[in-house]
Amino acid sequence: MARKTNRIGPSTHKLIEDARVDLVREVLSVREGENEPDFGLTDAVPSLDDEDAVHAFREQLIDSLSEFSGDELGPAERRSARILTLSEGKGVTSLETIVAQQLSTASQAEFAAQPDNICRSIWVFLKEIESFLDAESFHFARRFRDIGRLYDAFEVDLEHAVALDASSVEENALASKIKKELDLRDNVTCTVKAIDLPATPAHPASIMLIVRHGGPLSSVFDHKQDGRRGTINYRPPNEATLIYTPSLRQIEICADSPVVRQKVSDSFAEVSLGHNISDKPLTWKRYNLSRFRDSFDLPKPK
């Protein structure tokens, strides 16, 4: 009987083929919800020094997953894609930056001891999931400028320069201010995490804030096994990512809602920068750079 490998997504395939088999087996066993299937993977991971046994184990993993439908394999494929994103290109430096700031010396040594970038990304996903999520936020923050409908930039007209780094941001006070400004209910938690971004050839040193809070209650219909329709109520997780560059006195922020972008920026300026929004509102910057995505040629003046 032919193997149904076409059901397995490309990211899952790459993980199985390229990563260390003990880590692959562990990450494929992750279930983040009751609706996800148990792949029933064997616990008998071969010795990493036995190349033939390792190859056979990879084939066994593919055979096991091939028994499931594409719909059932979807969550594993999405997790695999996220892991690969932080193991390639700028995703590697994003992960390394967060690991260097958040993990203990012993954990950093264990991270560095992993054989390659894929294994390091898997290791953080399995062992330090909060740092993995922060690294994802950091990585996608670098792409703000290409997502115009989710991105805003503001200039802060400060009377006096403010020496600010991640350690000086009062995260709890800022979270309380944002929660009040967004009119969130008492049972909706808002958290703020500040991270220093080192200078790069393209950007000055900055501070990144990850703001996470629950969105408005929503619901979806659920198709039950007996064919009836039920309702699942849930509160979606919302996130805003803010980058402040002290040398430019500029706030850049990415979030789904323009209201959230404005209010989070105002709250940061008031609480962390001591800026009086009432007297000097933030200056909104909006540039239409679409023409430069096609050409740098400008019309000659008449």
CSV table of C-alpha atoms in Angstrom, one decimal:
chain,number,residue,atom,x,y,z
A,1,MET,CA,0.0,0.0,0.0
A,2,ALA,CA,1.4,3.4,-0.9
A,3,ARG,CA,2.3,5.7,1.9
A,4,LYS,CA,0.1,8.8,2.1
A,5,THR,CA,2.9,11.2,2.7
A,6,ASN,CA,1.1,14.0,0.8
A,7,ARG,CA,-1.0,14.6,3.9
A,8,ILE,CA,2.0,15.7,5.9
A,9,GLY,CA,2.8,19.4,5.5
A,10,PRO,CA,6.2,20.6,4.3
A,11,SER,CA,7.2,22.1,7.6
A,12,THR,CA,6.5,18.8,9.5
A,13,HIS,CA,8.4,16.9,6.8
A,14,LYS,CA,11.4,19.2,7.2
A,15,LEU,CA,11.4,18.8,11.0
A,16,ILE,CA,11.3,15.0,10.7
A,17,GLU,CA,14.0,14.9,8.2
A,18,ASP,CA,16.5,17.5,9.6
A,19,ALA,CA,16.1,17.7,13.4
A,20,ARG,CA,17.4,15.4,16.1
A,21,VAL,CA,14.9,12.5,16.4
A,22,ASP,CA,14.5,12.7,20.1
A,23,LEU,CA,13.4,16.3,19.9
A,24,VAL,CA,11.2,15.6,16.8
A,25,ARG,CA,9.4,12.9,18.7
A,26,GLU,CA,8.9,15.2,21.7
A,27,VAL,CA,7.5,18.1,19.7
A,28,LEU,CA,5.2,15.9,17.6
A,29,SER,CA,3.8,14.6,20.8
A,30,VAL,CA,2.7,18.0,21.9
A,31,ARG,CA,-1.1,18.5,22.1
A,32,GLU,CA,-2.4,22.0,22.8
A,33,GLY,CA,-6.1,21.0,22.8
A,34,GLU,CA,-8.4,18.1,23.4
A,35,ASN,CA,-9.4,18.1,19.7
A,36,GLU,CA,-5.9,17.3,18.6
A,37,PRO,CA,-5.2,13.7,17.9
A,38,ASP,CA,-2.7,11.5,19.8
A,39,PHE,CA,-0.3,10.2,17.1
A,40,GLY,CA,0.6,7.3,19.3
A,41,LEU,CA,4.3,7.7,18.6
A,42,THR,CA,6.7,5.0,20.0
A,43,ASP,CA,8.8,5.9,23.1
A,44,ALA,CA,11.7,3.8,21.8
A,45,VAL,CA,13.9,6.5,20.4
A,46,PRO,CA,17.1,4.9,19.0
A,47,SER,CA,20.7,5.8,19.8
A,48,LEU,CA,21.7,9.0,18.0
A,49,ASP,CA,24.9,7.3,17.0
A,50,ASP,CA,23.2,4.5,15.1
A,51,GLU,CA,22.6,6.1,11.7
A,52,ASP,CA,20.6,3.2,10.3
A,53,ALA,CA,18.3,3.1,13.3
A,54,VAL,CA,17.8,6.9,13.2
A,55,HIS,CA,16.9,6.7,9.5
A,56,ALA,CA,14.4,3.9,10.2
A,57,PHE,CA,12.9,5.9,13.1
A,58,ARG,CA,12.3,8.9,10.8
A,59,GLU,CA,10.5,6.6,8.4
A,60,GLN,CA,8.5,5.3,11.2
A,61,LEU,CA,7.4,8.8,12.2
A,62,ILE,CA,6.3,9.5,8.7
A,63,ASP,CA,4.4,6.3,8.5
A,64,SER,CA,2.6,7.0,11.8
A,65,LEU,CA,1.6,10.5,10.8
A,66,SER,CA,0.5,9.4,7.3
A,67,GLU,CA,-2.4,7.5,8.9
A,68,PHE,CA,-4.0,10.8,9.9
A,69,SER,CA,-6.0,13.3,7.8
A,70,GLY,CA,-4.6,16.6,6.7
A,71,ASP,CA,-7.1,18.3,9.1
A,72,GLU,CA,-5.8,16.4,12.0
A,73,LEU,CA,-2.2,17.1,11.1
A,74,GLY,CA,-2.8,20.9,10.8
A,75,PRO,CA,-1.9,21.9,14.3
A,76,ALA,CA,1.4,20.0,14.2
A,77,GLU,CA,2.2,21.6,10.8
A,78,ARG,CA,1.6,25.1,12.2
A,79,ARG,CA,3.8,24.4,15.2
A,80,SER,CA,6.5,23.1,12.9
A,81,ALA,CA,6.3,26.2,10.7
A,82,ARG,CA,6.7,28.4,13.8
A,83,ILE,CA,9.7,26.5,15.0
A,84,LEU,CA,11.3,26.7,11.5
A,85,THR,CA,10.7,30.4,11.3
A,86,LEU,CA,12.9,31.0,14.4
A,87,SER,CA,15.6,28.6,13.0
A,88,GLU,CA,16.2,30.4,9.7
A,89,GLY,CA,17.5,33.9,8.7
A,90,LYS,CA,16.7,36.7,11.1
A,91,GLY,CA,14.6,34.3,13.2
A,92,VAL,CA,17.9,32.9,14.5
A,93,THR,CA,19.1,36.3,15.9
A,94,SER,CA,15.6,37.0,17.2
A,95,LEU,CA,15.7,33.8,19.2
A,96,GLU,CA,19.3,34.3,20.4
A,97,THR,CA,18.5,37.9,21.5
A,98,ILE,CA,15.6,36.8,23.7
A,99,VAL,CA,17.5,33.8,25.1
A,100,ALA,CA,20.4,36.0,26.1
A,101,GLN,CA,18.1,38.3,28.0
A,102,GLN,CA,15.6,35.9,29.7
A,103,LEU,CA,17.3,32.5,30.3
A,104,SER,CA,19.5,31.6,33.2
A,105,THR,CA,23.2,30.9,32.6
A,106,ALA,CA,22.6,27.2,32.9
A,107,SER,CA,19.7,27.3,30.4
A,108,GLN,CA,21.7,29.4,28.0
A,109,ALA,CA,24.5,26.8,28.1
A,110,GLU,CA,22.0,24.0,27.4
A,111,PHE,CA,20.5,26.1,24.5
A,112,ALA,CA,24.0,26.6,23.0
A,113,ALA,CA,24.8,22.9,23.4
A,114,GLN,CA,22.0,21.9,20.9
A,115,PRO,CA,23.6,20.7,17.6
A,116,ASP,CA,22.0,23.3,15.2
A,117,ASN,CA,19.5,26.1,14.8
A,118,ILE,CA,16.5,23.8,14.3
A,119,CYS,CA,17.2,21.9,17.5
A,120,ARG,CA,17.8,25.1,19.4
A,121,SER,CA,14.4,26.4,18.2
A,122,ILE,CA,12.7,23.2,19.2
A,123,TRP,CA,14.4,23.2,22.6
A,124,VAL,CA,13.2,26.7,23.5
A,125,PHE,CA,9.7,25.8,22.3
A,126,LEU,CA,9.6,22.7,24.5
A,127,LYS,CA,11.5,24.0,27.6
A,128,GLU,CA,11.0,27.8,27.6
A,129,ILE,CA,7.7,28.5,25.8
A,130,GLU,CA,7.3,32.0,27.2
A,131,SER,CA,10.7,33.0,25.7
A,132,PHE,CA,9.7,31.3,22.5
A,133,LEU,CA,6.6,33.5,22.3
A,134,ASP,CA,8.6,36.6,23.0
A,135,ALA,CA,11.1,35.7,20.3
A,136,GLU,CA,8.2,35.3,17.9
A,137,SER,CA,6.9,38.8,18.8
A,138,PHE,CA,10.4,40.2,18.4
A,139,HIS,CA,10.8,38.6,15.1
A,140,PHE,CA,7.6,39.8,13.6
A,141,ALA,CA,8.1,43.3,15.1
A,142,ARG,CA,11.0,43.7,12.6
A,143,ARG,CA,8.4,43.4,9.8
A,144,PHE,CA,6.1,46.2,11.1
A,145,ARG,CA,7.0,48.6,8.3
A,146,ASP,CA,5.7,46.2,5.6
A,147,ILE,CA,2.3,45.8,7.2
A,148,GLY,CA,0.8,49.3,6.8
A,149,ARG,CA,-2.7,48.5,8.0
A,150,LEU,CA,-1.4,47.1,11.3
A,151,TYR,CA,1.4,49.7,11.9
A,152,ASP,CA,1.6,53.2,13.2
A,153,ALA,CA,4.5,55.5,14.1
A,154,PHE,CA,4.5,58.5,16.5
A,155,GLU,CA,7.0,61.2,17.4
A,156,VAL,CA,7.3,62.2,21.1
A,157,ASP,CA,8.1,65.9,21.6
A,158,LEU,CA,9.9,65.6,25.0
A,159,GLU,CA,11.1,68.7,26.8
A,160,HIS,CA,13.9,66.7,28.4
A,161,ALA,CA,15.7,63.6,27.2
A,162,VAL,CA,14.7,60.4,29.1
A,163,ALA,CA,17.3,57.7,29.8
A,164,LEU,CA,15.2,54.6,29.4
A,165,ASP,CA,15.9,50.9,29.1
A,166,ALA,CA,13.9,47.7,29.7
A,167,SER,CA,14.8,47.5,33.4
A,168,SER,CA,13.4,51.0,34.1
A,169,VAL,CA,10.0,50.4,32.5
A,170,GLU,CA,7.4,49.9,35.3
A,171,GLU,CA,5.6,47.0,33.6
A,172,ASN,CA,2.8,46.6,36.2
A,173,ALA,CA,2.0,50.3,36.3
A,174,LEU,CA,2.0,50.5,32.5
A,175,ALA,CA,-0.3,47.4,32.3
A,176,SER,CA,-2.7,49.0,34.7
A,177,LYS,CA,-2.8,52.2,32.7
A,178,ILE,CA,-3.4,50.3,29.4
A,179,LYS,CA,-6.1,48.2,31.0
A,180,LYS,CA,-7.9,51.4,32.1
A,181,GLU,CA,-7.5,53.1,28.8
A,182,LEU,CA,-8.8,50.1,26.8
A,183,ASP,CA,-11.7,49.8,29.3
A,184,LEU,CA,-11.0,46.1,30.0
A,185,ARG,CA,-13.1,44.3,32.5
A,186,ASP,CA,-11.6,43.4,35.9
A,187,ASN,CA,-11.4,39.7,35.0
A,188,VAL,CA,-9.4,40.4,31.8
A,189,THR,CA,-5.6,40.4,32.5
A,190,CYS,CA,-3.2,42.7,30.8
A,191,THR,CA,0.5,42.1,30.9
A,192,VAL,CA,3.5,44.1,29.7
A,193,LYS,CA,7.0,42.8,29.0
A,194,ALA,CA,9.9,45.0,28.2
A,195,ILE,CA,12.9,43.8,26.3
A,196,ASP,CA,16.1,45.7,25.2
A,197,LEU,CA,16.8,45.6,21.5
A,198,PRO,CA,20.6,46.1,20.8
A,199,ALA,CA,21.7,48.4,18.0
A,200,THR,CA,22.1,46.9,14.5
A,201,PRO,CA,23.6,48.3,11.3
A,202,ALA,CA,20.0,49.2,10.3
A,203,HIS,CA,18.5,50.4,13.6
A,204,PRO,CA,19.6,52.2,16.7
A,205,ALA,CA,19.2,50.6,20.1
A,206,SER,CA,15.6,50.4,21.1
A,207,ILE,CA,13.2,49.0,23.7
A,208,MET,CA,10.4,46.6,22.8
A,209,LEU,CA,7.2,46.2,24.8
A,210,ILE,CA,5.0,43.2,24.3
A,211,VAL,CA,1.4,44.0,25.5
A,212,ARG,CA,-0.9,41.0,25.8
A,213,HIS,CA,-4.5,41.2,26.9
A,214,GLY,CA,-7.8,39.4,26.3
A,215,GLY,CA,-10.1,40.7,23.6
A,216,PRO,CA,-13.9,41.0,23.6
A,217,LEU,CA,-15.9,37.8,24.2
A,218,SER,CA,-16.7,35.9,21.1
A,219,SER,CA,-18.1,32.5,20.0
A,220,VAL,CA,-18.0,30.0,17.2
A,221,PHE,CA,-20.3,27.1,16.3
A,222,ASP,CA,-18.9,23.6,17.0
A,223,HIS,CA,-20.0,20.6,15.1
A,224,LYS,CA,-20.5,17.7,17.6
A,225,GLN,CA,-20.0,14.0,16.9
A,226,ASP,CA,-23.8,13.4,16.9
A,227,GLY,CA,-24.3,16.0,14.2
A,228,ARG,CA,-25.8,18.7,16.5
A,229,ARG,CA,-24.4,22.2,16.6
A,230,GLY,CA,-23.0,23.6,19.8
A,231,THR,CA,-21.5,26.9,20.8
A,232,ILE,CA,-18.0,27.5,22.1
A,233,ASN,CA,-17.5,30.8,23.9
A,234,TYR,CA,-13.9,32.2,24.1
A,235,ARG,CA,-11.9,35.3,24.6
A,236,PRO,CA,-9.3,35.8,21.8
A,237,PRO,CA,-5.7,36.7,22.9
A,238,ASN,CA,-4.8,40.2,21.6
A,239,GLU,CA,-1.3,41.5,21.4
A,240,ALA,CA,0.3,44.8,20.7
A,241,THR,CA,4.0,45.2,20.1
A,242,LEU,CA,5.6,48.6,20.7
A,243,ILE,CA,9.2,49.7,19.9
A,244,TYR,CA,10.6,52.9,21.3
A,245,THR,CA,13.9,54.3,19.9
A,246,PRO,CA,15.2,56.9,22.4
A,247,SER,CA,17.7,58.5,20.0
A,248,LEU,CA,14.9,59.2,17.6
A,249,ARG,CA,12.2,59.8,20.2
A,250,GLN,CA,10.0,57.7,18.1
A,251,ILE,CA,7.3,55.1,19.0
A,252,GLU,CA,6.4,52.4,16.5
A,253,ILE,CA,3.5,50.1,17.3
A,254,CYS,CA,1.8,47.1,15.7
A,255,ALA,CA,-1.7,45.9,16.6
A,256,ASP,CA,-4.9,44.9,14.9
A,257,SER,CA,-6.9,47.9,16.0
A,258,PRO,CA,-5.9,51.6,15.4
A,259,VAL,CA,-7.6,52.5,18.7
A,260,VAL,CA,-5.4,50.1,20.5
A,261,ARG,CA,-2.3,51.4,18.7
A,262,GLN,CA,-3.1,55.0,19.8
A,263,LYS,CA,-4.1,54.2,23.4
A,264,VAL,CA,-1.1,51.9,24.1
A,265,SER,CA,1.3,54.5,22.6
A,266,ASP,CA,-0.3,57.3,24.7
A,267,SER,CA,-0.1,55.2,27.8
A,268,PHE,CA,3.5,54.4,27.3
A,269,ALA,CA,4.4,58.0,26.6
A,270,GLU,CA,2.6,59.1,29.8
A,271,VAL,CA,3.8,56.3,32.2
A,272,SER,CA,7.3,55.5,31.0
A,273,LEU,CA,8.4,58.8,29.4
A,274,GLY,CA,6.5,61.2,31.7
A,275,HIS,CA,5.0,63.0,28.7
A,276,ASN,CA,1.9,65.1,29.1
A,277,ILE,CA,-0.4,63.9,26.3
A,278,SER,CA,-3.0,66.6,27.0
A,279,ASP,CA,-0.6,69.4,26.4
A,280,LYS,CA,1.4,67.8,23.6
A,281,PRO,CA,-0.4,64.9,21.8
A,282,LEU,CA,1.8,62.4,20.0
A,283,THR,CA,2.6,63.4,16.4
A,284,TRP,CA,1.3,60.7,14.1
A,285,LYS,CA,3.6,59.8,11.2
A,286,ARG,CA,2.2,58.3,8.1
A,287,TYR,CA,4.2,58.0,5.0
A,288,ASN,CA,3.0,56.5,1.7
A,289,LEU,CA,6.0,54.6,0.5
A,290,SER,CA,4.2,52.4,-2.0
A,291,ARG,CA,5.7,54.1,-5.1
A,292,PHE,CA,9.2,53.2,-3.9
A,293,ARG,CA,8.3,49.5,-3.8
A,294,ASP,CA,8.3,49.5,-7.6
A,295,SER,CA,11.0,52.1,-8.6
A,296,PHE,CA,13.2,54.8,-7.3
A,297,ASP,CA,12.8,56.8,-10.5
A,298,LEU,CA,11.2,60.2,-9.8
A,299,PRO,CA,9.7,62.4,-12.5
A,300,LYS,CA,11.9,65.2,-13.6
A,301,PRO,CA,10.6,68.7,-12.8
A,302,LYS,CA,9.4,70.7,-15.7
